[in-house]
Structures are given as structure tokens and as C-alpha cells.
Short mmCIF file of C-alpha atoms in Angstrom, two decimals:
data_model
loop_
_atom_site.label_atom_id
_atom_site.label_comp_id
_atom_site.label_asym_id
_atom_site.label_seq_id
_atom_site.Cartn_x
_atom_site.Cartn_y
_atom_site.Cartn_z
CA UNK S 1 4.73 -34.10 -12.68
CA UNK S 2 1.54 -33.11 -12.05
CA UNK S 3 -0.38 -31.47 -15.65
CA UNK S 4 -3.87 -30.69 -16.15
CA UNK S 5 -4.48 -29.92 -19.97
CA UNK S 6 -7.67 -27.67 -20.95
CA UNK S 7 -9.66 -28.24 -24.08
CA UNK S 8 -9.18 -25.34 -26.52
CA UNK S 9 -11.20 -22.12 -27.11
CA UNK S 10 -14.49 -22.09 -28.12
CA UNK S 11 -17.20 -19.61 -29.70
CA UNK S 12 -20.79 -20.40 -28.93
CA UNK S 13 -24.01 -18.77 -29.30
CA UNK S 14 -26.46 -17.57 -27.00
CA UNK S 15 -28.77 -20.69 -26.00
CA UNK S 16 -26.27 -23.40 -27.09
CA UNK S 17 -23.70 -25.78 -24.79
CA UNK S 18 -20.53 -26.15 -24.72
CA UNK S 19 -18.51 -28.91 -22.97
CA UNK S 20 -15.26 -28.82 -21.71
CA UNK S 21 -12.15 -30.85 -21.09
CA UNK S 22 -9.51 -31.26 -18.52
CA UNK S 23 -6.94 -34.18 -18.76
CA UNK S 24 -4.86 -35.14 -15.66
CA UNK S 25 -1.74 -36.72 -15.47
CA UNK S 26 0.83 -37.48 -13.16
CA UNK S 27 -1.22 -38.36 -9.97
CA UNK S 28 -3.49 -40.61 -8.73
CA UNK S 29 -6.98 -39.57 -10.74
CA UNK S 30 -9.13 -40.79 -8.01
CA UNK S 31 -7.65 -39.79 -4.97
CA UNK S 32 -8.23 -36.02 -5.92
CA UNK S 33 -11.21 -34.02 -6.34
CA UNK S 34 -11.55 -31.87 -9.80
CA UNK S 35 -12.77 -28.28 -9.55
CA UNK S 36 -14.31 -25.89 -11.97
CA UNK S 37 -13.35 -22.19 -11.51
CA UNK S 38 -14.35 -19.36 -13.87
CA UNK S 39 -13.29 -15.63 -14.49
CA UNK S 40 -15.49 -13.30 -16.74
CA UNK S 41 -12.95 -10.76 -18.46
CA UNK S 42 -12.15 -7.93 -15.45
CA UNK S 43 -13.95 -10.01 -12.93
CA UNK S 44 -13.05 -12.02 -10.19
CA UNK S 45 -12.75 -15.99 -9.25
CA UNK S 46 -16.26 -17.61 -9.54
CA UNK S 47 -16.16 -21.59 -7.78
CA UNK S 48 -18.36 -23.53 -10.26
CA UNK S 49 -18.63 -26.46 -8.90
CA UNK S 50 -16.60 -30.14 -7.93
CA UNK S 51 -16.38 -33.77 -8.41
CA UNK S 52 -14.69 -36.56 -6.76
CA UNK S 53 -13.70 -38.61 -9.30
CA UNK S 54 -13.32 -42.07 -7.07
CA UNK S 55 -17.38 -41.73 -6.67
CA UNK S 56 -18.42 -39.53 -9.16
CA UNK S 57 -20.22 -37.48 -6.39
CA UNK S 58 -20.48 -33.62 -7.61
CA UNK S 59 -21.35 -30.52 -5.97
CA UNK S 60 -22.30 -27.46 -7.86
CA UNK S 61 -22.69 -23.92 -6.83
CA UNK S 62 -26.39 -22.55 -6.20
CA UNK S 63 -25.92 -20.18 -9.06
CA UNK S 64 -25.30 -22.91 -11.55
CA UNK S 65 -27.56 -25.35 -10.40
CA UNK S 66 -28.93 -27.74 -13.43
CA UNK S 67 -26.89 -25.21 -15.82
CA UNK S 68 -23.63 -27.36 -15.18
CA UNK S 69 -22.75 -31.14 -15.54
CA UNK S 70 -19.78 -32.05 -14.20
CA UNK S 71 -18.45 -35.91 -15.48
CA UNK S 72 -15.06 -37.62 -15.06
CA UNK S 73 -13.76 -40.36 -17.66
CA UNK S 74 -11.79 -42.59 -15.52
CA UNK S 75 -10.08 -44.18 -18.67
CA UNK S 76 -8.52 -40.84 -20.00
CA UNK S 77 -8.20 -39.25 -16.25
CA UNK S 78 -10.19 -37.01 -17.62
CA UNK S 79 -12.59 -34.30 -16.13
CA UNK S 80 -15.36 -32.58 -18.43
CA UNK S 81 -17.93 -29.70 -17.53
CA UNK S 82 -20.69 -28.67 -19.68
CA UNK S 83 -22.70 -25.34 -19.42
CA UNK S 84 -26.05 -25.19 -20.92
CA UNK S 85 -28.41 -22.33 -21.88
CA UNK S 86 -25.37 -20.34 -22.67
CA UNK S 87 -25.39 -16.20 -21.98
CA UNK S 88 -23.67 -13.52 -22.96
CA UNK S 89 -22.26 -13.47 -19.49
CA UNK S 90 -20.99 -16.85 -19.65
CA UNK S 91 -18.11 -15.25 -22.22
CA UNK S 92 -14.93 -16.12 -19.64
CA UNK S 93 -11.86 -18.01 -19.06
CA UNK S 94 -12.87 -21.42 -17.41
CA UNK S 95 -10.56 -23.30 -15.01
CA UNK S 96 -10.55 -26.78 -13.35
CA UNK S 97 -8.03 -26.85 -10.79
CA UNK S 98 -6.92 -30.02 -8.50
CA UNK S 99 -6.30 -29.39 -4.55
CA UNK S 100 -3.53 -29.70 -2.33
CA UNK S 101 -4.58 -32.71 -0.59
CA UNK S 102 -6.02 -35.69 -1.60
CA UNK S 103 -9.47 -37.10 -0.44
CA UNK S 104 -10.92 -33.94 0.80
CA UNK S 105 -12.82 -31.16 -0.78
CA UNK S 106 -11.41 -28.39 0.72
CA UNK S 107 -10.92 -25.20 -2.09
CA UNK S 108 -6.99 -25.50 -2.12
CA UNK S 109 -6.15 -25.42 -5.70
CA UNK S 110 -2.91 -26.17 -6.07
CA UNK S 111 -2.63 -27.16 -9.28
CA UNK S 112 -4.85 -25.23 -12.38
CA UNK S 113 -5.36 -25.83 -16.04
CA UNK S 114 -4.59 -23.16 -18.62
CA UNK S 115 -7.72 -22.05 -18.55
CA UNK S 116 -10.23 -22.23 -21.81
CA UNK S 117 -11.84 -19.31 -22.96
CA UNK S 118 -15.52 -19.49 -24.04
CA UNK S 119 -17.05 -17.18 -25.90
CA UNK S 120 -20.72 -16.43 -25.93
CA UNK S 121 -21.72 -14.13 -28.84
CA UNK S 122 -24.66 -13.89 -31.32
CA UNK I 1 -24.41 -17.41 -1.41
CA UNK I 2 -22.69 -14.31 -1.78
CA UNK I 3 -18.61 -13.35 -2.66
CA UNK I 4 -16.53 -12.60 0.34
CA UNK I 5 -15.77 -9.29 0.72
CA UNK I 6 -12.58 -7.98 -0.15
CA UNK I 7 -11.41 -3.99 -0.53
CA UNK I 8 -11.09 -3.41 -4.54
CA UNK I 9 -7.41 -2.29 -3.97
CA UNK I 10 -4.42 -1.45 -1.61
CA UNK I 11 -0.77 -0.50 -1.47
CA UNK I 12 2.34 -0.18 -0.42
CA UNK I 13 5.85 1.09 -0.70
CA UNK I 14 8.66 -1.42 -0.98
CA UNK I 15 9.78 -3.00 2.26
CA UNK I 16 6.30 -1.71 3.60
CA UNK I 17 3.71 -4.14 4.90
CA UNK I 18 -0.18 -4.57 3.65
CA UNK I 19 -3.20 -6.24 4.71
CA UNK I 20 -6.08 -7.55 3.01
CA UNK I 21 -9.16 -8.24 4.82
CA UNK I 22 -11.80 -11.12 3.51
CA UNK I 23 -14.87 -10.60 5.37
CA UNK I 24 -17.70 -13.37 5.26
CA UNK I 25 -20.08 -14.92 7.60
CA UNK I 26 -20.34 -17.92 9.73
CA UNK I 27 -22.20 -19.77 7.19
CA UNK I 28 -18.01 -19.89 5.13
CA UNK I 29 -15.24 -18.17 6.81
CA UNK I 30 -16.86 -18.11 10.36
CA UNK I 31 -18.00 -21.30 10.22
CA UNK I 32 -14.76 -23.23 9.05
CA UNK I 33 -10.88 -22.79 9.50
CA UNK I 34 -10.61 -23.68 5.57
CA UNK I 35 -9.61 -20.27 3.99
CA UNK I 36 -7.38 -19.70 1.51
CA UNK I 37 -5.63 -16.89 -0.37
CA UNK I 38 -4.49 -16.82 -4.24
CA UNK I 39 -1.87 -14.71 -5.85
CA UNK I 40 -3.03 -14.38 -9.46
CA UNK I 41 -1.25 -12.23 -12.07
CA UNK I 42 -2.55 -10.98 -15.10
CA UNK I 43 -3.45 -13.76 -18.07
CA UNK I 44 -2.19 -16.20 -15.75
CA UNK I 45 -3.75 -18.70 -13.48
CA UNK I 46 -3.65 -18.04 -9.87
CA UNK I 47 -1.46 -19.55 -7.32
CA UNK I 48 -1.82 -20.76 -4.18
CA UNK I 49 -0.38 -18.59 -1.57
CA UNK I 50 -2.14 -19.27 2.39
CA UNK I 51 -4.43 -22.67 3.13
CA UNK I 52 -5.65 -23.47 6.59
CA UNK I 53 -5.98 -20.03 7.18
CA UNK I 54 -2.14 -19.18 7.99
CA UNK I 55 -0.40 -22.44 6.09
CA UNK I 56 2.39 -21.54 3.06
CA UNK I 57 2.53 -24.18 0.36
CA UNK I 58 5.72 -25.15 -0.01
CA UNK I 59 8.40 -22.22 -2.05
CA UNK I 60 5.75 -19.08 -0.85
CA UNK I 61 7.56 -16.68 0.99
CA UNK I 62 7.20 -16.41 4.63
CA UNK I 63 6.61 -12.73 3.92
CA UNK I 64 3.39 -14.20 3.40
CA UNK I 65 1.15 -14.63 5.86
CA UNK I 66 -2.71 -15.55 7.56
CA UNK I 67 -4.71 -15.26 10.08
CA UNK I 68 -8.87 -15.55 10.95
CA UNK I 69 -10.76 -13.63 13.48
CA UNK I 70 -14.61 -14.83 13.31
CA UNK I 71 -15.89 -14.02 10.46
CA UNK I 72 -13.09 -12.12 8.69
CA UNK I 73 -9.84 -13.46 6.97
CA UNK I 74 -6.61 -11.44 6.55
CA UNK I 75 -3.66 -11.65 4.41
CA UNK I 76 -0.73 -9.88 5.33
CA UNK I 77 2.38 -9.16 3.14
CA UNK I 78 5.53 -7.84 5.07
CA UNK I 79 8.39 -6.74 3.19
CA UNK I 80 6.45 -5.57 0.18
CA UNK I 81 8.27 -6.34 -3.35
CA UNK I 82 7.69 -5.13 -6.29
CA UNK I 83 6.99 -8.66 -7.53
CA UNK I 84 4.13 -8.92 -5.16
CA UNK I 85 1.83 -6.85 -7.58
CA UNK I 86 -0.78 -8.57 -8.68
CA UNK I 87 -4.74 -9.44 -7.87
CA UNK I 88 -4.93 -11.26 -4.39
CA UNK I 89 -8.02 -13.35 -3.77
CA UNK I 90 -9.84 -15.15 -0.59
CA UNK I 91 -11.36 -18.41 -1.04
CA UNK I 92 -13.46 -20.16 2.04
CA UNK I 93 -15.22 -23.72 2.16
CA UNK I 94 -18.58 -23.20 2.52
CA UNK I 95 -19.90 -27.12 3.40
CA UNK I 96 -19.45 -28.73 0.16
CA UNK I 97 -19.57 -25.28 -1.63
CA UNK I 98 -16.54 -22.88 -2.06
CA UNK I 99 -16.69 -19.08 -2.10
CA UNK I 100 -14.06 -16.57 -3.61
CA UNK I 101 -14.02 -13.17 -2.41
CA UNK I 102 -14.54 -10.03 -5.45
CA UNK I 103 -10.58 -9.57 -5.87
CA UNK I 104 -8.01 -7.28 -3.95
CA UNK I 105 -5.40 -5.69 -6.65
CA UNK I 106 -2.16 -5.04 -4.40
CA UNK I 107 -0.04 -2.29 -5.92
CA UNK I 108 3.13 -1.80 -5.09
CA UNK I 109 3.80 2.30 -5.08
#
């Protein structure tokens, strides 16, 4: 069946990184684009940004723009975004998330991680 | 690029029916016939209710349903249950971008 497996929590201070993982299994790694959702504590979805793991091709939102790397580890089928120059407002449960349909990059997550919680406190 | 526009909260007696409207522009949900809705409950991850605008992924309940009228999105529920309580959310493709809308909580009265 299909799992995607989040890295665990993690406290960070203001300024520093902090890289995250998400391992696939069960499906074809490369046929499926990997995306990065987030959700501040109270707040709504935020789309982060995508890859497509057959090309390594990403897209990232405006707002996170040279903040956010996006890589994929083809040997692990593994996914891993890292946020730079963290902020206090960067304290929120992170998601990737793999769509219904293979090949395309249309937002339907069907299948989400756990969700990792980063914390971002002096 | 702005979130989509959803009202911060509706509701509903049982057996009622609600809508919730997503409204965007034609730069996302005008512009494409790629929206989708998520049912997300609290501490949980959210689920994929409505893709293709009016699509059900398999085991949603046809009480469930879309639709698209330019620029705006809706998601209906018919039949309201109490199980349907929870933090609804729009999502549109945006050309190689995604955008969610701010977050309708659906209460069931």
C-alpha cells in the first residue's frame, strides 16, 4: 500500500535550517510528483512547493522562493525539503503529500504524510 | 498569489444541505477546471474529497458534491451528518503553482 513516512519533530532557532524527510513506498517513485504542504497552528493549508521526481524539475511557491529546496533521493524513494532563514512564523506542521494521478501536477493529494512539526523558537 | 477565498464558517442541521463557495480569479480557478476540495479534521491530515471540480475519489460519499462557475468553486454537502464536521478547504492549480483557499469550518448544529 501506498505510505509516505515524515521525518520527526524538530526545534530550530530563528535564522537556522531545517531539512525534512518524506519516504515513499508502495508505488512507482517516479511516476508521481511529491508536494510540500504546510499549516501554521490555527491556520489554513499553505502549497509550498513540488517536484517530479522522474526529472527532478521543482516548482516552488512565490512566497518561498530561494527559502525552499526541494530534492528527491531516488535510491531511498525519498523526498526532502529544506527551509532556510527560519522565522518564528515558520513554527507549523509540514506535509508532503503524493497526487491522485500519476505524471501530472495537478494539486490532488491523495495520499499525505503524518505531517512533521517544526518549531521555530529563540 | 493570493488564498482563495472561502467564508470562515457555515452550518447546518442534520439531513440539511450546505454550500461552500471558493472564490478566485482567472489567473487559478477561472483559468483551469483543476479544483479540488479537502475534508480535514482536527490533528489529522486532510482528505481528499472533490477533484476535477465535481469528481469523488473513490469511498467519498455522493452526498458530496462540485461544481465551478467562472471564477468561483462550490462544495455542496446534502444530507448533512454529524460526521461531516470538520475544516473544508479549496485547492486550485494555478500553472505549475497550487493555491488553497483560508479554510471553511462546517458545523453541524
Amino acid at each position: 500500500q501506498v505510505q509516505l513516512v515524515q521525518s520527526g519533530a524538530e526545534v530550530r532557532r530563528p535564522g537556522a535550517s531545517v531539512k525534512i524527510s518524506c519516504k515513499t513506498s508502495g508505488y512507482s517513485f517516479s511516476s508521481y510528483y511529491i508536494h510540500w504542504v504546510r499549516q501554521a497552528p490555527g491556520q489554513g493549508l499553505e502549497w509550498m512547493g513540488m517536484i517530479n521526481p522522474s526529472d527532478t524539475i521543482t516548482d516552488y511557491s512565490q512566497k518561498f522562493q530561494g527559502r525552499v529546496t526541494i530534492i528527491r533521493e531516488t535510491s531511498t524513494s525519498t523526498v526532502h525539503m529544506e527551509v532556510s532563514g527560519l522565522k518564528s512564523d515558520d513554527t507549523a506542521v509540514y506535509y508532503c503529500a503524493r497526487p491522485l494521478m500519476r505524471y501530472f501536477d495537478w494539486p490532488y493529494l491523495d495520499y499525505w504524510g503524518q505531517g512533521t512539526l517544526v518549531t521555530v523558537s529563540s | 498569489q493570493s488564498a482563495l477565498t472561502q467564508p470562515r464558517s457555515v452550518s447546518g442541521s442534520p439531513g440539511q444541505s450546505v454550500t461552500i463557495s471558493c472564490t478566485g480569479t482567472s489567473s487559478d480557478v477561472g483559468g483551469y477546471n483543476f479544483v479540488s476540495w479537502y475534508q480535514q479534521y482536527p490533528g489529522k491530515a486532510p482528505k481528499l474529497m472533490i477533484y476535477d471540480v465535481n469528481k469523488r475519489p473513490s469511498g467519498v460519499p455522493d452526498r458530496f458534491s462540485g461544481s465551478k462557475s467562472d471564477n468561483t468553486a462550490s462544495l455542496t454537502i446534502s444530507g448533512l451528518q454529524a460526521e461531516d464536521e470538520a475544516d473544508y478547504y479549496c485547492c486550485s492549480y494555478a500553472g505549475r503553482s497550487t493555491l488553497f483557499g483560508g479554510g471553511t469550518k462546517v458545523t453541524v448544529l
